[in-house]
Coordinates of C-alpha atoms in Angstrom, one line a residue:
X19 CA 81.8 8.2 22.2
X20 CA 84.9 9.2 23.6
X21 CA 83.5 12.3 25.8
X22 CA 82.5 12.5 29.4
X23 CA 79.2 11.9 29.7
X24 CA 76.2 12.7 32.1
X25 CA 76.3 9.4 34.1
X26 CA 80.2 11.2 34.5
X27 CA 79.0 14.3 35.7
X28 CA 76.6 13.2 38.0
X29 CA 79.0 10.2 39.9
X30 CA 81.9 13.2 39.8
X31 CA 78.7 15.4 42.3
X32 CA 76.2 18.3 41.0
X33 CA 74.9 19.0 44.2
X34 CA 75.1 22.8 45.1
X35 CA 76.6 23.3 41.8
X36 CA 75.6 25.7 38.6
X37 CA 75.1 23.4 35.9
X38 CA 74.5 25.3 32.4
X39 CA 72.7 23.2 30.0
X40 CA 72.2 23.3 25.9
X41 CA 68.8 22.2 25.6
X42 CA 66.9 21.9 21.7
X43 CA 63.3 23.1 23.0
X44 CA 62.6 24.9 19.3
X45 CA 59.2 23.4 19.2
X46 CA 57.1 24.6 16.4
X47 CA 54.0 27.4 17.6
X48 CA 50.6 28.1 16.3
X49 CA 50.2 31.4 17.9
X50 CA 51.7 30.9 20.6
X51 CA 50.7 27.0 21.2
X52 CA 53.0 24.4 20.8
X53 CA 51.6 22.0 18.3
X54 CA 54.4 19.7 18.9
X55 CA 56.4 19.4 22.0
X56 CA 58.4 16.2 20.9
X57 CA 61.4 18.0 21.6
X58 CA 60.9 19.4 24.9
X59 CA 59.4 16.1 26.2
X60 CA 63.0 14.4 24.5
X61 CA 64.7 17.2 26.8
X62 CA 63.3 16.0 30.5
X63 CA 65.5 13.1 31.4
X64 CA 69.0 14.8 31.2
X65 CA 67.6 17.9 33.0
X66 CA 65.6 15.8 36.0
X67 CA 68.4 13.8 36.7
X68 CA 70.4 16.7 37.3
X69 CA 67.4 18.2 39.2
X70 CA 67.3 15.3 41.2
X71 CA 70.9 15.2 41.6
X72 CA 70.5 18.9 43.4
X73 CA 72.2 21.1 40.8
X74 CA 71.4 24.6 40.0
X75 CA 70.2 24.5 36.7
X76 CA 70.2 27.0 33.9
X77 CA 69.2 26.2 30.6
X78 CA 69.9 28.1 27.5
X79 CA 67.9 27.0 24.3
X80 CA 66.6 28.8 21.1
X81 CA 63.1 29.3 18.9
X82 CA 62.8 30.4 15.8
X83 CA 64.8 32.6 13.8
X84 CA 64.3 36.4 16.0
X85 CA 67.6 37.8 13.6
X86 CA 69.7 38.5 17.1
X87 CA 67.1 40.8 18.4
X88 CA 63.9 40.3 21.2
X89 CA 60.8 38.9 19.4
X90 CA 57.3 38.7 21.6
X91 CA 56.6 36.1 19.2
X92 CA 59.8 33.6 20.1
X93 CA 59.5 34.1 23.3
X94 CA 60.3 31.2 25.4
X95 CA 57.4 32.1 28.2
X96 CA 55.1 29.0 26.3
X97 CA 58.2 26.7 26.6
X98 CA 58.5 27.2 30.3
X99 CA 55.3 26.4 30.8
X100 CA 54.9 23.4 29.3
X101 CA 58.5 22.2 30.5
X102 CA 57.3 22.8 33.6
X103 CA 54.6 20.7 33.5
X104 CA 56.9 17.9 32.2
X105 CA 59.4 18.0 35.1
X106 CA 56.7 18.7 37.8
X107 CA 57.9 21.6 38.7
X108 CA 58.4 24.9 38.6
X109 CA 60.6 26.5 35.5
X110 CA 61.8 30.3 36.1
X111 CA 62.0 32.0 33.0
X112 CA 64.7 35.2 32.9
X113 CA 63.5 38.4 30.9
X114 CA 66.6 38.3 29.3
X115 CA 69.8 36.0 28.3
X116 CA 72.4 37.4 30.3
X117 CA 71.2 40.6 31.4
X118 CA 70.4 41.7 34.7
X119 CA 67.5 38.9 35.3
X120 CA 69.0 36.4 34.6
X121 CA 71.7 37.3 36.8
X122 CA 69.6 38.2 39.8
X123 CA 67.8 34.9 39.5
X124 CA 70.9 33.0 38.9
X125 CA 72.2 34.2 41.9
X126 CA 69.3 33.0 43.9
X127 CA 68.8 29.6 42.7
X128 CA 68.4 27.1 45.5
X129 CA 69.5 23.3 44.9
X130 CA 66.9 21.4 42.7
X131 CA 65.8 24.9 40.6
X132 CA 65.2 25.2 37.5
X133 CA 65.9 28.3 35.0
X134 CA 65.6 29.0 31.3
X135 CA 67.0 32.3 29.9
X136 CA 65.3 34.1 27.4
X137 CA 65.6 33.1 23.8
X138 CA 69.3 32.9 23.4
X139 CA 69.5 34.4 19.8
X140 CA 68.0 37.2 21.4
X141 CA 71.3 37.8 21.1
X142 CA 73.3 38.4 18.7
X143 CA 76.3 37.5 19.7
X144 CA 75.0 33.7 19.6
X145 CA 75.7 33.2 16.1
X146 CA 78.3 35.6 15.1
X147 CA 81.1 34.3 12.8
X148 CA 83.3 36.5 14.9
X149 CA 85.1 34.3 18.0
X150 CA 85.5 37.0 20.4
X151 CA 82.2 38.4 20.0
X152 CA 80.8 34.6 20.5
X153 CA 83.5 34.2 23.5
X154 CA 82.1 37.2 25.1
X155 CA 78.8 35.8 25.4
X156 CA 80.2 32.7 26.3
X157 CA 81.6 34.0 29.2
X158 CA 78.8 35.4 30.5
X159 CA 76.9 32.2 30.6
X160 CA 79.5 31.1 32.8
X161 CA 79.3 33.6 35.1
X162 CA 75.6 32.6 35.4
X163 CA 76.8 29.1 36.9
X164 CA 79.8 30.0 38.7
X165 CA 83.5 28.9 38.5
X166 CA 82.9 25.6 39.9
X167 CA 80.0 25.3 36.9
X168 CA 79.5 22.3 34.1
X169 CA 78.5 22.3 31.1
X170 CA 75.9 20.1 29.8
X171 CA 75.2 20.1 25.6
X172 CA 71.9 18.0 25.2
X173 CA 70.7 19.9 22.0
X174 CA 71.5 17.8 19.2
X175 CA 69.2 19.8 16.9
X176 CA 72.3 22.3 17.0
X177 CA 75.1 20.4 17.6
X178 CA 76.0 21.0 13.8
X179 CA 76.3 25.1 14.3
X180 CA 79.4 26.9 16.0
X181 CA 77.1 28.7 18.4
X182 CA 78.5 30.6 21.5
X183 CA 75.6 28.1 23.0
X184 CA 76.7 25.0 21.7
X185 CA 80.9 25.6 21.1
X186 CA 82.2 28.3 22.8
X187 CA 80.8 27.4 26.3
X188 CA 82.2 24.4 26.3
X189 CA 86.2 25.6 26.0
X190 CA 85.8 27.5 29.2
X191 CA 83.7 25.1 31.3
X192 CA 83.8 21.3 32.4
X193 CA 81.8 19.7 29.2
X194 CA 80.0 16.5 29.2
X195 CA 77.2 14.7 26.3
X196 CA 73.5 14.9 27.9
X197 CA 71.5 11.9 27.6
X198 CA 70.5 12.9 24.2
X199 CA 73.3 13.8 22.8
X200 CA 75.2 10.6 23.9
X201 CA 71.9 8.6 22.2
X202 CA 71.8 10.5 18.9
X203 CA 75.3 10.1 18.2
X204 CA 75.6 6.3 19.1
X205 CA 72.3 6.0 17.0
X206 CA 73.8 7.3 13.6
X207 CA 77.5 5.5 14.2
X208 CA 75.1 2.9 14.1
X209 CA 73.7 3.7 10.6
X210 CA 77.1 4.2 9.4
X211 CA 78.9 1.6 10.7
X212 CA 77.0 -1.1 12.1
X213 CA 74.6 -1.3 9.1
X214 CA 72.6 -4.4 8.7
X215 CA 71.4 -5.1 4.8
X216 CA 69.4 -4.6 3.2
X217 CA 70.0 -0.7 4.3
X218 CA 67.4 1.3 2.8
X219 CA 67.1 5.3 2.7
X220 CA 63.9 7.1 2.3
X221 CA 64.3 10.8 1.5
X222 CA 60.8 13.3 1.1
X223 CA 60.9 17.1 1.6
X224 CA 61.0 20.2 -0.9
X225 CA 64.5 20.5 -2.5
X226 CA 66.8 18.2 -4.1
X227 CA 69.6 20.9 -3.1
X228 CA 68.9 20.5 0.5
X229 CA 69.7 16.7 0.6
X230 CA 72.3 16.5 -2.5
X231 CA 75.1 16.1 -0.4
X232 CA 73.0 13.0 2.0
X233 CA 71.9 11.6 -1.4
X234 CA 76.2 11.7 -2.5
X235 CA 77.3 10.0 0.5
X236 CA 74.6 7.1 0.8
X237 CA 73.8 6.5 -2.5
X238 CA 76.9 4.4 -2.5
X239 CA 76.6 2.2 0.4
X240 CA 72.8 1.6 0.5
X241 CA 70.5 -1.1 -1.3
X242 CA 67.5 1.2 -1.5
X243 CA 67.2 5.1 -1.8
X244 CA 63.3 5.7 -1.9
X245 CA 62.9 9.7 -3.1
X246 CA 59.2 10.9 -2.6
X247 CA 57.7 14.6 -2.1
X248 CA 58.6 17.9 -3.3
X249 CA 62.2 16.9 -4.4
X250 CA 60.7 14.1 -6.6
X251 CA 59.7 16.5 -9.3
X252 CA 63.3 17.3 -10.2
X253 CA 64.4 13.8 -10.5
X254 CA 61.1 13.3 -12.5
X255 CA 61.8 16.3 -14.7
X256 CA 65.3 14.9 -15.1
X257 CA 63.9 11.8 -16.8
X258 CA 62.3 14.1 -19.4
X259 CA 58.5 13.8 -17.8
X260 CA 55.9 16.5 -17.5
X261 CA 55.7 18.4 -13.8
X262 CA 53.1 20.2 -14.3
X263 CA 53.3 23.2 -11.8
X264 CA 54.9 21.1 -9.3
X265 CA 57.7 22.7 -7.2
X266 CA 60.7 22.0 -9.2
X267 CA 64.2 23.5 -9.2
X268 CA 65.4 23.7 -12.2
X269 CA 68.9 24.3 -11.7
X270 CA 69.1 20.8 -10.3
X271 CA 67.8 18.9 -13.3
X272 CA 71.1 17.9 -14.5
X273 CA 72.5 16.8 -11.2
X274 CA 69.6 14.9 -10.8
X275 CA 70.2 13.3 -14.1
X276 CA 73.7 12.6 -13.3
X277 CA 72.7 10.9 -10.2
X278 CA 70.1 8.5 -12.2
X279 CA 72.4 7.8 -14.3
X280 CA 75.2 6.4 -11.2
X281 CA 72.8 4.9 -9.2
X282 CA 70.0 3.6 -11.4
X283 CA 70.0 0.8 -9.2
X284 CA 69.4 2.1 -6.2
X285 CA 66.8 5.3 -6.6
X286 CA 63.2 4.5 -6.6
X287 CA 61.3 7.3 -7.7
X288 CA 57.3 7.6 -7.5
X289 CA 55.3 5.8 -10.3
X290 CA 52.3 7.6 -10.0
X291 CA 51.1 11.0 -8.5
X292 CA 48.2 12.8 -6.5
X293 CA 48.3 15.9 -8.0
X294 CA 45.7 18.8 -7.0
X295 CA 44.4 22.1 -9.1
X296 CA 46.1 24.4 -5.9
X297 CA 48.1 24.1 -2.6
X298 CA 45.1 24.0 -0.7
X299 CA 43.6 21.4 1.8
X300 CA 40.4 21.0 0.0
X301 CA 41.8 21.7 -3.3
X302 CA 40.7 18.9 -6.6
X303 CA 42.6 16.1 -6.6
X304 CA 43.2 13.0 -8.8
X305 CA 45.6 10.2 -9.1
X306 CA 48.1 10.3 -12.4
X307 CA 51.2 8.5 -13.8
X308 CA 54.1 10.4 -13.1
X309 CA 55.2 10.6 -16.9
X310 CA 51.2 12.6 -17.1
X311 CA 51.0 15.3 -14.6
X312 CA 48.9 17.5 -16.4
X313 CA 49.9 21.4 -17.1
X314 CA 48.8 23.4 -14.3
X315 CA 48.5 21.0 -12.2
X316 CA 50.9 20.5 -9.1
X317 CA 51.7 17.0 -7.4
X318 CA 51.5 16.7 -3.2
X319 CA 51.4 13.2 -2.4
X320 CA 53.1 10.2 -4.0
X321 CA 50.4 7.8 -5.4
X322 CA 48.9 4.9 -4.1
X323 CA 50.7 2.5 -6.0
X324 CA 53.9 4.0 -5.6
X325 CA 53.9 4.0 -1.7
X326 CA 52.3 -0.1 -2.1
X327 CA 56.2 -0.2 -4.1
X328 CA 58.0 1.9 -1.8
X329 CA 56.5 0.2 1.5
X330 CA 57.2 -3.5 -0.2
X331 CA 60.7 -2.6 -0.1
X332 CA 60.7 -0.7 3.4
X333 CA 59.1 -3.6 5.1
X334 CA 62.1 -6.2 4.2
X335 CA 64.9 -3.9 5.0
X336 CA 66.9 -4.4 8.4
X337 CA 68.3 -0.8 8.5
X338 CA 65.6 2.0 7.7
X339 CA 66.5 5.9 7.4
X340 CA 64.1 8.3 7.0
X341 CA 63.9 11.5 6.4
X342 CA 61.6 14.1 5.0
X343 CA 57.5 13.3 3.9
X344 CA 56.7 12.0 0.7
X345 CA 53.6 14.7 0.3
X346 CA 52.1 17.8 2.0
X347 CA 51.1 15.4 4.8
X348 CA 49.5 18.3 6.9
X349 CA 46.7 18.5 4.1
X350 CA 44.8 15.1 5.1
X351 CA 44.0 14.6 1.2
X352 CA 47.4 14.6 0.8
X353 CA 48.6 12.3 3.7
X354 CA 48.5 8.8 2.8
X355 CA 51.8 8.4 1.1
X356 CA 53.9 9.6 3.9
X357 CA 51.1 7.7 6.4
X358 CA 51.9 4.1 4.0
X359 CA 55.6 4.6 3.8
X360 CA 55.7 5.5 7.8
X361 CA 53.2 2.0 8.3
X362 CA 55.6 0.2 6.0
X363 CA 59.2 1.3 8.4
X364 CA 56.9 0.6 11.6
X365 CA 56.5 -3.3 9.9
X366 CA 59.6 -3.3 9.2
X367 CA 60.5 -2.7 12.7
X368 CA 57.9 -5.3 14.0
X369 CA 60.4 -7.5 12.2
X370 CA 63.9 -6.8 13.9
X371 CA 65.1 -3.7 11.6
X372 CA 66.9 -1.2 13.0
X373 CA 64.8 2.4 12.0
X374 CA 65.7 5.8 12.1
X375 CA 63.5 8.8 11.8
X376 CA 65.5 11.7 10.9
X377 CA 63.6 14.1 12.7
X378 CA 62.1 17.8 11.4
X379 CA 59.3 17.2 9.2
X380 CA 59.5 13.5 9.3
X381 CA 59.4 13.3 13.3
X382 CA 56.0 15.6 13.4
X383 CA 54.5 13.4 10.9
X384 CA 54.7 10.5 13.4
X385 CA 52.8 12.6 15.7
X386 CA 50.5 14.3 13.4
X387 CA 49.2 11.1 11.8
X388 CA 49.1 9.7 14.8
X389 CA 51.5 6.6 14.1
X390 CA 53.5 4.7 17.6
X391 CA 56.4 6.5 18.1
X392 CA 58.1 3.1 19.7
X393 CA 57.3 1.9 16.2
X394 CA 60.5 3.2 15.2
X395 CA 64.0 2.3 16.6
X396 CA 64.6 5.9 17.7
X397 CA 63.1 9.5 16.2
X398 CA 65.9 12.1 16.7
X399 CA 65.5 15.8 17.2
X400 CA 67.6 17.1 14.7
X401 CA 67.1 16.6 11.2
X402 CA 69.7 19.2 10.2
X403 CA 72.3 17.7 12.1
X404 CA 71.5 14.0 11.6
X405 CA 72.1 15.2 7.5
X406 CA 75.3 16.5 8.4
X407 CA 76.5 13.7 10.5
X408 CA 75.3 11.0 7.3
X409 CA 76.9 13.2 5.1
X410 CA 80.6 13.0 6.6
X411 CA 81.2 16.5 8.3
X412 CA 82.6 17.1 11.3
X413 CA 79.7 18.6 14.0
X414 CA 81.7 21.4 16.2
X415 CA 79.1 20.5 19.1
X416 CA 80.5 17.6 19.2
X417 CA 84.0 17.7 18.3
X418 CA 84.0 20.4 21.2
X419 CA 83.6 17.8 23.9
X420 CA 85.6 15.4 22.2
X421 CA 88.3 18.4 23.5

């Protein structure tokens, strides 16, 4: 990785200094609890060793999707909290992102402290498509650190958006890879360089379109591309097959059937289906082929025979990538198939493979179901980006400190 990195910040001296820092903390609430702080716990090292290290630390970071305007309900006041608790120590939170709070607490920030400004697309200026607009915000992060201030990106989850956050902070400031960063990115060079075969690719989640440009790029150059969940229904329906009331986009059948055609080889699509009489967690269920999904009915989990297939081939890979679940694993009747495929990449890793969880959906089933998070090779926290990076585009979070 040819940036400065945060072993380079800290030998160059933090102490006494304003160090800004691009955390991800978007953890996902359930009125107001954090059902999943994988990502805030992935944020402690880089920010305690700059804590330790005697900086001044202010950390910007984002939840949800508040439109550019305050939103009680994305606060970041839960985040604090339990961030605090992870450093062992106390967390300021500003009632604002650059207003007068958090300039008044800047200001008095001792070495060693600790604070996180408000929800930074509080503001709108965060995600602008305009440059000065973004600049102007930019700025006034910096002023929170001072003109001796670093810069610190350690959100990978947003390292693919040109975010006054993320990009723009980092052309007026000193601008080094957290711990994070620096891991992620070395992590999916790996995948797409380094690759051991048999490579396999396992790909769940709702939408074919959402993927289509992953599924492009790695069709090609894998051995194995497993597609389960909500996404398999238009690859099913492509075949010709029955989907019942499954989710299904339509506009996407022929793609699909392109892609089946020019890589036959490669996709593995489920064999047999539960399917349910409703999206509900206690809804009927029964176990079909995938060329008999009855009318009405809707599949949420790939079969028991298909993830048995899937996990045969998982298991003897030596490069796993996954991302997205093969069914609604939230619904426990509709868990097993993400729960078998995620047993199969853990075996698989028992064995010397190199395995990658892609993050979003596919990281918080790990925790959900309950399954050994050093089972895998590495979970990352950014699914969106870790797509984008597979895919071939350039990441401005990252190509900014390459600057």
């Amino acid at each position: 990785m040819t940036v400065k990195t945060l072993q380079d910040l800290l030998a160059e001296g933090v102490e006494g200094r304003g160090v800004l820092v691009r955390s991800d903390l978007n953890v996902p609430l359930d009125n107001g609890v954090i059902t999943d702080p994988g990502r805030i716990i992935a944020s402690v090292p880089t920010i305690k060793a700059l804590v330790e290290a005697g900086a001044k630390v202010v950390l910007t970071a984002h939840l949800g999707r508040p439109k550019g305007e305050p939103d009680p309900a994305l606060s970041l006041a839960p985040v604090a909290e339990r961030l605090a608790h992870e450093l062992g120590r106390n967390v300021q939170l500003a009632g604002d992102v650059v207003g007068q709070d958090a300039l008044a607490r800047s200001e008095g920030l001792t070495d060693g402290d600790v604070l996180l400004l408000e929800n930074i697309r509080f503001d709108p200026r965060e995600t602008s498509k305009d440059d000065a607009a973004r600049g102007k915000l930019a700025r006034a992060l910096v002023e929170l650190v001072g003109d001796d201030g670093a810069f610190v990106s350690d959100g990978f989850g947003v390292v693919h958006r040109k975010q006054a956050s993320v990009y723009d902070v980092a052309e007026l400031l000193p601008h080094y890879a957290g711990t994070l960063v620096a891991a992620e990115v070395e992590v999916l060079r790996k995948l797409t360089s380094e690759t051991e075969r048999p490579y396999a690719v396992v790909l769940g989640g709702s939408k074919v379109s959402d993927k289509l440009a992953v599924i492009e790029a790695l069709a090609p150059k894998v051995d194995t591309l497993v597609i389960g969940g909500g996404m398999c229904f238009t690859f099913l329906a492509a075949q010709g097959l029955p989907v019942g009331s499954s989710l299904l986009q339509e506009e996407m059948i022929e793609t699909c059937r392109g892609l089946l055609d020019r890589y036959a080889d490669v996709i593995h699509l489920p064999r047999d289906i539960v399917v349910a009489d409703e999206f509900a967690a206690d809804a009927e269920s029964k176990v079909v082929s995938a060329n008999e999904i009855p009318e009405g009915w809707m599949g949420l989990d790939i079969g028991p025979d298909s993830a048995d297939r899937f996990g045969a081939l998982l298991t003897e890979a030596r490069t796993v990538f996954w991302n997205g679940p093969m069914g609604v694993f939230e619904f426990e009747k509709f868990a097993d198939g993400t729960r078998k495929v995620a047993e199969s990449i853990v075996q698989a890793t028992e064995k010397g493979a190199f395995t990658v969880v892609g993050g979003g959906d596919s990281a918080a089933a790990v925790r959900t179901l309950g399954l050994p998070e050093d089972g895998f090779s590495h979970i990352s926290t950014g699914g969106g980006a870790s797509l984008e990076y597979l895919e071939g585009k350039e990441l401005p979070g990252i190509a900014v400190l390459e600057g």
